DNA sequence: CCCGGAACCTGAAGGC
DNA sequence: TGCCTTCAGGTTCCGG
């Protein structure tokens, strides 16, 4: 599942290949993926547009265009972006391909998506994203104080609140579990109940976890691949995420899996005690 | 306002 | 072996 580190990896891989290139065409085989404008207008307006910048905001990929417009993509759970030389046949199942973008540098960008939940939009700017996204956890505005203020508004479990994109942008199920483990905080603690030391630990853990994962090219636990087809390696370095039944790398206690707001949540019952430490 | 749950999807995994 | 059910979890929407 692409979260911040996976999207950051994709963006970093695509940037040197595509910045400066021009879209020559786009075919959409899953029409519902286009949020705006209409499919026909999307296909009419994108060709001829030059990519000036490729960026990330939360889990969104943003292609900034010379016209001032932006192509905004979201991979949801199973979306991938694969870059290939035009005409060279690929081994992607046809039914997984939801869109193919053609570029004037001889490459094609394939949007493949097993579950077809990924989306694209061609919009005037990025203003709409700002309204629904919290601060970038790796950015300069994300301080322990900001984290504390944002968490204190909520009494839901910390695990659920960390996954709320309005609170912090880019964290999903896997990295919320990893950050809570590193900070030694139980996933069911009320978000607003953390003391100052716990806030500091969590702030540091979030940044550490995300930076390390970017360094490993993300985690390929399900469909995630980099645009060149490579997998990431962060899944091998996880302390708790998707390690139910295996033992804690710190204390050898079996990792537990519990539902939190209907999401599989992995933690070490010994390293992450329920009570304040 | 806040929280929980359904809907969107479909392959994979688990049960009998 | 095979059919059936459940699970996976990012985002949006809806209802209590």
CSV table of C-alpha atoms (C1' of nucleotides) in Angstrom, one decimal:
chain,number,residue,atom,x,y,z
A,1,UNK,CA,0.0,0.0,0.0
A,2,UNK,CA,1.6,3.2,-1.1
A,3,UNK,CA,2.1,5.6,1.8
A,4,UNK,CA,4.4,8.6,2.1
A,5,UNK,CA,7.7,6.7,1.6
A,6,UNK,CA,6.4,4.7,-1.4
A,7,UNK,CA,5.0,7.8,-3.1
A,8,UNK,CA,8.2,9.7,-2.4
A,9,UNK,CA,10.2,6.9,-4.0
A,10,UNK,CA,7.9,6.9,-7.0
A,11,UNK,CA,8.2,10.6,-7.4
A,12,UNK,CA,12.0,10.6,-7.0
A,13,UNK,CA,12.2,7.8,-9.7
A,14,UNK,CA,9.9,9.5,-12.1
A,15,UNK,CA,11.4,13.0,-11.8
A,16,UNK,CA,14.6,12.6,-13.8
A,17,UNK,CA,12.7,10.5,-16.5
A,18,UNK,CA,9.8,12.8,-17.1
A,19,UNK,CA,10.4,16.4,-16.1
A,20,UNK,CA,10.6,18.5,-19.3
A,21,UNK,CA,8.6,15.9,-21.3
A,22,UNK,CA,5.3,16.6,-22.9
A,23,UNK,CA,2.2,14.4,-22.8
A,24,UNK,CA,1.2,13.2,-26.3
A,25,UNK,CA,-1.9,11.2,-25.4
A,26,UNK,CA,-3.7,9.3,-22.7
A,27,UNK,CA,-6.0,6.3,-22.9
A,28,UNK,CA,-8.3,5.6,-20.0
A,29,UNK,CA,-9.7,2.0,-19.8
A,30,UNK,CA,-11.3,2.5,-16.3
A,31,UNK,CA,-13.3,5.7,-16.7
A,32,UNK,CA,-14.3,6.0,-13.0
A,33,UNK,CA,-10.7,6.7,-12.1
A,34,UNK,CA,-10.9,10.2,-13.6
A,35,UNK,CA,-12.4,12.4,-10.9
A,36,UNK,CA,-12.2,15.7,-12.8
A,37,UNK,CA,-12.8,17.0,-15.4
A,38,UNK,CA,-14.9,14.6,-17.5
A,39,UNK,CA,-13.0,11.7,-19.1
A,40,UNK,CA,-13.3,13.2,-22.6
A,41,UNK,CA,-12.2,16.6,-21.5
A,42,UNK,CA,-9.3,15.0,-19.5
A,43,UNK,CA,-8.1,13.2,-22.6
A,44,UNK,CA,-8.5,16.3,-24.7
A,45,UNK,CA,-6.7,18.7,-22.4
A,46,UNK,CA,-3.7,16.7,-21.3
A,47,UNK,CA,-1.9,16.2,-24.6
A,48,UNK,CA,0.5,19.0,-25.4
A,49,UNK,CA,1.1,19.8,-21.7
A,50,UNK,CA,4.7,19.9,-20.5
A,51,UNK,CA,5.7,18.6,-17.1
A,52,UNK,CA,7.7,21.2,-15.2
A,53,UNK,CA,7.8,19.5,-11.8
A,54,UNK,CA,6.9,16.3,-10.1
A,55,UNK,CA,6.1,16.5,-6.4
A,56,UNK,CA,4.4,14.8,-3.5
A,57,UNK,CA,1.9,16.0,-1.0
A,58,UNK,CA,0.8,13.4,1.6
A,59,UNK,CA,0.1,10.3,-0.5
A,60,UNK,CA,-0.7,12.3,-3.6
A,61,UNK,CA,1.5,12.6,-6.7
A,62,UNK,CA,1.5,15.9,-8.4
A,63,UNK,CA,2.6,16.6,-11.9
A,64,UNK,CA,2.9,20.4,-12.3
A,65,UNK,CA,2.4,21.5,-15.9
A,66,UNK,CA,3.7,24.5,-17.8
A,67,UNK,CA,0.1,25.7,-18.2
A,68,UNK,CA,-0.2,26.1,-14.5
A,69,UNK,CA,-2.5,23.2,-14.2
A,70,UNK,CA,-1.7,20.1,-12.1
A,71,UNK,CA,-2.2,16.4,-12.8
A,72,UNK,CA,-2.9,14.9,-9.4
A,73,UNK,CA,-2.8,11.1,-8.9
A,74,UNK,CA,-3.6,8.9,-5.9
A,75,UNK,CA,-2.7,5.2,-5.9
A,76,UNK,CA,-5.0,4.2,-3.0
A,77,UNK,CA,-4.2,0.6,-2.1
A,78,UNK,CA,-3.1,-1.3,-5.2
A,79,UNK,CA,-2.2,1.4,-7.7
A,80,UNK,CA,1.3,1.4,-9.4
A,81,UNK,CA,3.0,3.6,-11.9
A,82,UNK,CA,5.3,1.8,-14.3
A,83,UNK,CA,7.5,3.5,-16.9
A,84,UNK,CA,8.3,1.7,-20.1
A,85,UNK,CA,9.7,2.3,-23.5
A,86,UNK,CA,6.9,2.9,-26.0
A,87,UNK,CA,6.0,-0.2,-28.0
A,88,UNK,CA,8.0,-2.5,-25.8
A,89,UNK,CA,5.5,-5.1,-24.5
A,90,UNK,CA,5.1,-5.4,-20.8
A,91,UNK,CA,3.8,-8.3,-18.8
A,92,UNK,CA,1.0,-6.4,-16.9
A,93,UNK,CA,-2.4,-8.2,-16.9
A,94,UNK,CA,-4.5,-6.1,-19.3
A,95,UNK,CA,-7.3,-6.0,-16.8
A,96,UNK,CA,-5.1,-4.3,-14.3
A,97,UNK,CA,-4.2,-1.4,-16.5
A,98,UNK,CA,-6.5,1.6,-15.8
A,99,UNK,CA,-4.7,4.3,-17.9
A,100,UNK,CA,-1.7,4.7,-20.2
A,101,UNK,CA,0.0,8.1,-20.5
A,102,UNK,CA,2.2,8.6,-23.6
A,103,UNK,CA,5.0,11.1,-23.6
A,104,UNK,CA,7.1,12.7,-26.3
A,105,UNK,CA,10.4,11.2,-25.0
A,106,UNK,CA,9.4,7.8,-26.2
A,107,UNK,CA,8.1,6.4,-22.9
A,108,UNK,CA,4.7,5.4,-21.6
A,109,UNK,CA,3.5,5.7,-18.0
A,110,UNK,CA,1.2,2.8,-17.1
A,111,UNK,CA,-1.3,3.2,-14.3
A,112,UNK,CA,-2.0,-0.4,-13.1
A,113,UNK,CA,-4.5,-1.0,-10.3
A,114,UNK,CA,-5.7,-4.4,-9.3
A,115,UNK,CA,-8.6,-3.0,-7.3
A,116,UNK,CA,-9.3,0.0,-9.5
A,117,UNK,CA,-9.6,2.5,-6.6
A,118,UNK,CA,-6.8,4.8,-7.7
A,119,UNK,CA,-7.7,8.2,-9.1
A,120,UNK,CA,-6.5,11.0,-11.4
A,121,UNK,CA,-7.5,14.6,-11.7
A,122,UNK,CA,-6.5,17.5,-14.0
A,123,UNK,CA,-7.1,20.6,-12.0
A,124,UNK,CA,-6.2,24.4,-12.0
A,125,UNK,CA,-3.9,24.1,-9.0
A,126,UNK,CA,-3.3,22.2,-5.8
A,127,UNK,CA,-5.5,24.3,-3.5
A,128,UNK,CA,-8.1,21.6,-3.0
A,129,UNK,CA,-5.4,19.3,-1.4
A,130,UNK,CA,-4.4,21.9,1.2
A,131,UNK,CA,-7.9,22.0,2.6
A,132,UNK,CA,-7.9,18.3,3.5
A,133,UNK,CA,-4.2,17.6,4.4
A,134,UNK,CA,-2.3,18.2,7.6
A,135,UNK,CA,1.4,19.1,7.7
A,136,UNK,CA,4.1,17.2,6.0
A,137,UNK,CA,5.7,15.0,8.7
A,138,UNK,CA,9.2,15.5,7.1
A,139,UNK,CA,8.7,19.2,6.6
A,140,UNK,CA,10.0,22.1,8.8
A,141,UNK,CA,6.6,23.0,10.2
A,142,UNK,CA,6.1,19.6,11.8
A,143,UNK,CA,7.4,20.1,15.3
A,144,UNK,CA,6.6,18.3,18.6
A,145,UNK,CA,4.4,21.2,19.5
A,146,UNK,CA,2.4,21.0,16.3
A,147,UNK,CA,2.0,17.2,16.8
A,148,UNK,CA,0.8,17.7,20.3
A,149,UNK,CA,-1.7,20.4,19.4
A,150,UNK,CA,-3.1,18.3,16.6
A,151,UNK,CA,-3.3,15.1,18.7
A,152,UNK,CA,-4.9,16.9,21.6
A,153,UNK,CA,-8.0,17.6,19.6
A,154,UNK,CA,-8.8,13.9,19.4
A,155,UNK,CA,-9.7,11.2,21.9
A,156,UNK,CA,-9.8,8.4,19.4
A,157,UNK,CA,-7.0,5.7,19.5
A,158,UNK,CA,-3.7,7.2,18.6
A,159,UNK,CA,-3.3,4.6,15.9
A,160,UNK,CA,-6.5,5.8,14.1
A,161,UNK,CA,-5.6,9.5,14.5
A,162,UNK,CA,-2.1,9.0,13.0
A,163,UNK,CA,-3.8,7.6,9.9
A,164,UNK,CA,-6.0,10.7,9.6
A,165,UNK,CA,-4.7,12.7,6.7
A,166,UNK,CA,-6.1,15.9,8.1
A,167,UNK,CA,-4.0,15.5,11.2
A,168,UNK,CA,-0.7,14.5,9.5
A,169,UNK,CA,-0.4,13.9,5.8
A,170,UNK,CA,1.1,10.7,4.4
A,171,UNK,CA,1.0,8.2,7.2
A,172,UNK,CA,-1.1,5.0,6.7
A,173,UNK,CA,-1.6,1.7,8.4
A,174,UNK,CA,2.0,0.3,8.1
A,175,UNK,CA,3.9,3.4,9.2
A,176,UNK,CA,1.5,4.3,12.0
A,177,UNK,CA,2.2,0.8,13.5
A,178,UNK,CA,6.0,1.2,13.0
A,179,UNK,CA,6.1,4.7,14.5
A,180,UNK,CA,4.1,3.7,17.6
A,181,UNK,CA,6.4,0.7,18.2
A,182,UNK,CA,9.6,2.9,18.0
A,183,UNK,CA,7.9,5.4,20.3
A,184,UNK,CA,6.9,2.5,22.7
A,185,UNK,CA,3.2,3.7,22.7
A,186,UNK,CA,0.3,1.3,22.7
A,187,UNK,CA,-2.0,1.8,19.6
A,188,UNK,CA,-5.1,2.1,21.7
A,189,UNK,CA,-4.0,5.0,23.8
A,190,UNK,CA,-6.3,8.0,23.4
A,191,UNK,CA,-4.6,10.4,21.0
A,192,UNK,CA,-5.0,13.4,23.4
A,193,UNK,CA,-3.6,11.5,26.4
A,194,UNK,CA,0.1,11.5,25.5
A,195,UNK,CA,2.5,13.2,27.9
A,196,UNK,CA,5.3,15.5,26.7
A,197,UNK,CA,7.9,12.8,26.6
A,198,UNK,CA,5.7,10.5,24.6
A,199,UNK,CA,5.0,13.3,22.2
A,200,UNK,CA,8.7,13.9,21.7
A,201,UNK,CA,9.3,10.2,21.2
A,202,UNK,CA,6.5,9.9,18.7
A,203,UNK,CA,7.5,12.9,16.8
A,204,UNK,CA,11.0,11.6,16.4
A,205,UNK,CA,9.8,8.1,15.6
A,206,UNK,CA,7.5,9.3,12.8
A,207,UNK,CA,10.3,11.1,11.1
A,208,UNK,CA,12.8,8.2,11.6
A,209,UNK,CA,10.4,5.6,10.3
A,210,UNK,CA,9.5,7.6,7.2
A,211,UNK,CA,13.1,8.6,6.4
A,212,UNK,CA,14.4,5.0,6.8
A,213,UNK,CA,11.6,3.7,4.6
A,214,UNK,CA,12.4,6.2,1.9
A,215,UNK,CA,16.0,5.0,2.1
A,216,UNK,CA,14.9,1.5,1.4
A,217,UNK,CA,12.7,2.4,-1.5
A,218,UNK,CA,9.5,1.8,0.3
A,219,UNK,CA,7.8,-1.4,1.4
A,220,UNK,CA,6.5,-4.0,-1.1
A,221,UNK,CA,4.0,-5.8,1.1
A,222,UNK,CA,1.3,-6.1,-1.6
A,223,UNK,CA,1.3,-4.6,-5.1
A,224,UNK,CA,3.8,-1.8,-4.6
A,225,UNK,CA,6.6,-1.6,-7.2
A,226,UNK,CA,8.8,1.3,-8.3
A,227,UNK,CA,8.3,2.7,-11.8
A,228,UNK,CA,11.2,0.6,-13.1
A,229,UNK,CA,9.5,-2.6,-11.7
A,230,UNK,CA,11.8,-3.0,-8.7
A,231,UNK,CA,10.4,-3.8,-5.3
A,232,UNK,CA,11.2,-1.9,-2.1
A,233,UNK,CA,13.0,-3.5,0.8
A,234,UNK,CA,11.5,-1.8,3.8
A,235,UNK,CA,9.1,-4.8,4.4
A,236,UNK,CA,12.2,-6.8,5.6
A,237,UNK,CA,13.0,-4.1,8.2
A,238,UNK,CA,9.6,-3.8,9.8
A,239,UNK,CA,9.6,-4.2,13.6
A,240,UNK,CA,5.8,-4.9,13.8
A,241,UNK,CA,3.9,-4.1,10.7
A,242,UNK,CA,2.5,-7.3,9.1
A,243,UNK,CA,4.5,-9.5,11.5
A,244,UNK,CA,1.6,-11.0,13.4
A,245,UNK,CA,2.8,-14.2,15.2
A,246,UNK,CA,6.4,-13.5,14.6
A,247,UNK,CA,8.6,-12.4,17.5
A,248,UNK,CA,9.5,-8.8,18.5
A,249,UNK,CA,13.0,-7.9,17.3
A,250,UNK,CA,13.7,-6.2,20.6
A,251,UNK,CA,12.3,-8.5,23.3
A,252,UNK,CA,11.2,-11.7,21.5
A,253,UNK,CA,7.6,-11.4,22.6
A,254,UNK,CA,5.1,-12.5,19.9
A,255,UNK,CA,3.8,-9.6,17.9
A,256,UNK,CA,0.0,-9.2,18.3
A,257,UNK,CA,-2.6,-8.2,15.8
A,258,UNK,CA,-5.7,-6.4,16.9
A,259,UNK,CA,-8.4,-4.5,15.0
A,260,UNK,CA,-8.4,-0.7,15.5
A,261,UNK,CA,-11.2,1.0,13.7
A,262,UNK,CA,-11.4,-2.0,11.5
A,263,UNK,CA,-7.8,-1.9,10.5
A,264,UNK,CA,-5.2,-4.6,11.2
A,265,UNK,CA,-2.9,-3.2,13.9
A,266,UNK,CA,0.3,-4.8,14.8
A,267,UNK,CA,2.2,-4.1,18.0
A,268,UNK,CA,4.4,-5.6,20.7
A,269,UNK,CA,2.5,-6.1,23.9
A,270,UNK,CA,5.6,-5.9,26.0
A,271,UNK,CA,7.4,-2.9,24.4
A,272,UNK,CA,4.2,-1.0,24.0
A,273,UNK,CA,2.5,-0.9,27.3
A,274,UNK,CA,-1.1,0.4,27.7
A,275,UNK,CA,-0.3,2.7,30.6
A,276,UNK,CA,1.8,5.9,30.6
A,277,UNK,CA,5.5,5.2,31.0
B,1,DC,C1',-18.9,18.3,15.9
B,2,DC,C1',-17.5,13.6,16.5
B,3,DC,C1',-17.3,9.0,15.7
B,4,DG,C1',-18.4,4.6,13.5
B,5,DG,C1',-19.5,2.2,9.5
B,6,DA,C1',-20.5,1.4,4.6
B,7,DA,C1',-19.2,1.9,-0.1
B,8,DC,C1',-15.9,1.7,-3.6
B,9,DC,C1',-13.1,-2.7,-5.8
B,10,DT,C1',-11.3,-7.6,-6.6
B,11,DG,C1',-7.5,-11.0,-5.8
B,12,DA,C1',-5.9,-13.6,-2.0
B,13,DA,C1',-6.5,-16.3,1.8
B,14,DG,C1',-9.0,-19.2,4.9
B,15,DG,C1',-12.8,-22.5,6.1
B,16,DC,C1',-15.4,-26.5,5.4
C,1,DT,C1',-10.0,-30.0,-4.9
C,2,DG,C1',-13.4,-26.4,-5.0
C,3,DC,C1',-16.8,-23.4,-3.6
C,4,DC,C1',-17.9,-19.9,-0.6
C,5,DT,C1',-16.9,-16.2,2.7
C,6,DT,C1',-14.0,-13.0,4.5
C,7,DC,C1',-10.2,-9.9,4.4
C,8,DA,C1',-7.2,-6.2,2.8
C,9,DG,C1',-7.2,-0.6,4.0
C,10,DG,C1',-7.2,4.9,1.5
C,11,DT,C1',-10.7,7.9,0.9
C,12,DT,C1',-15.3,9.7,0.7
C,13,DC,C1',-19.8,9.9,2.2
C,14,DC,C1',-23.6,9.2,5.4
C,15,DG,C1',-26.1,8.6,9.6
C,16,DG,C1',-26.6,8.6,14.6
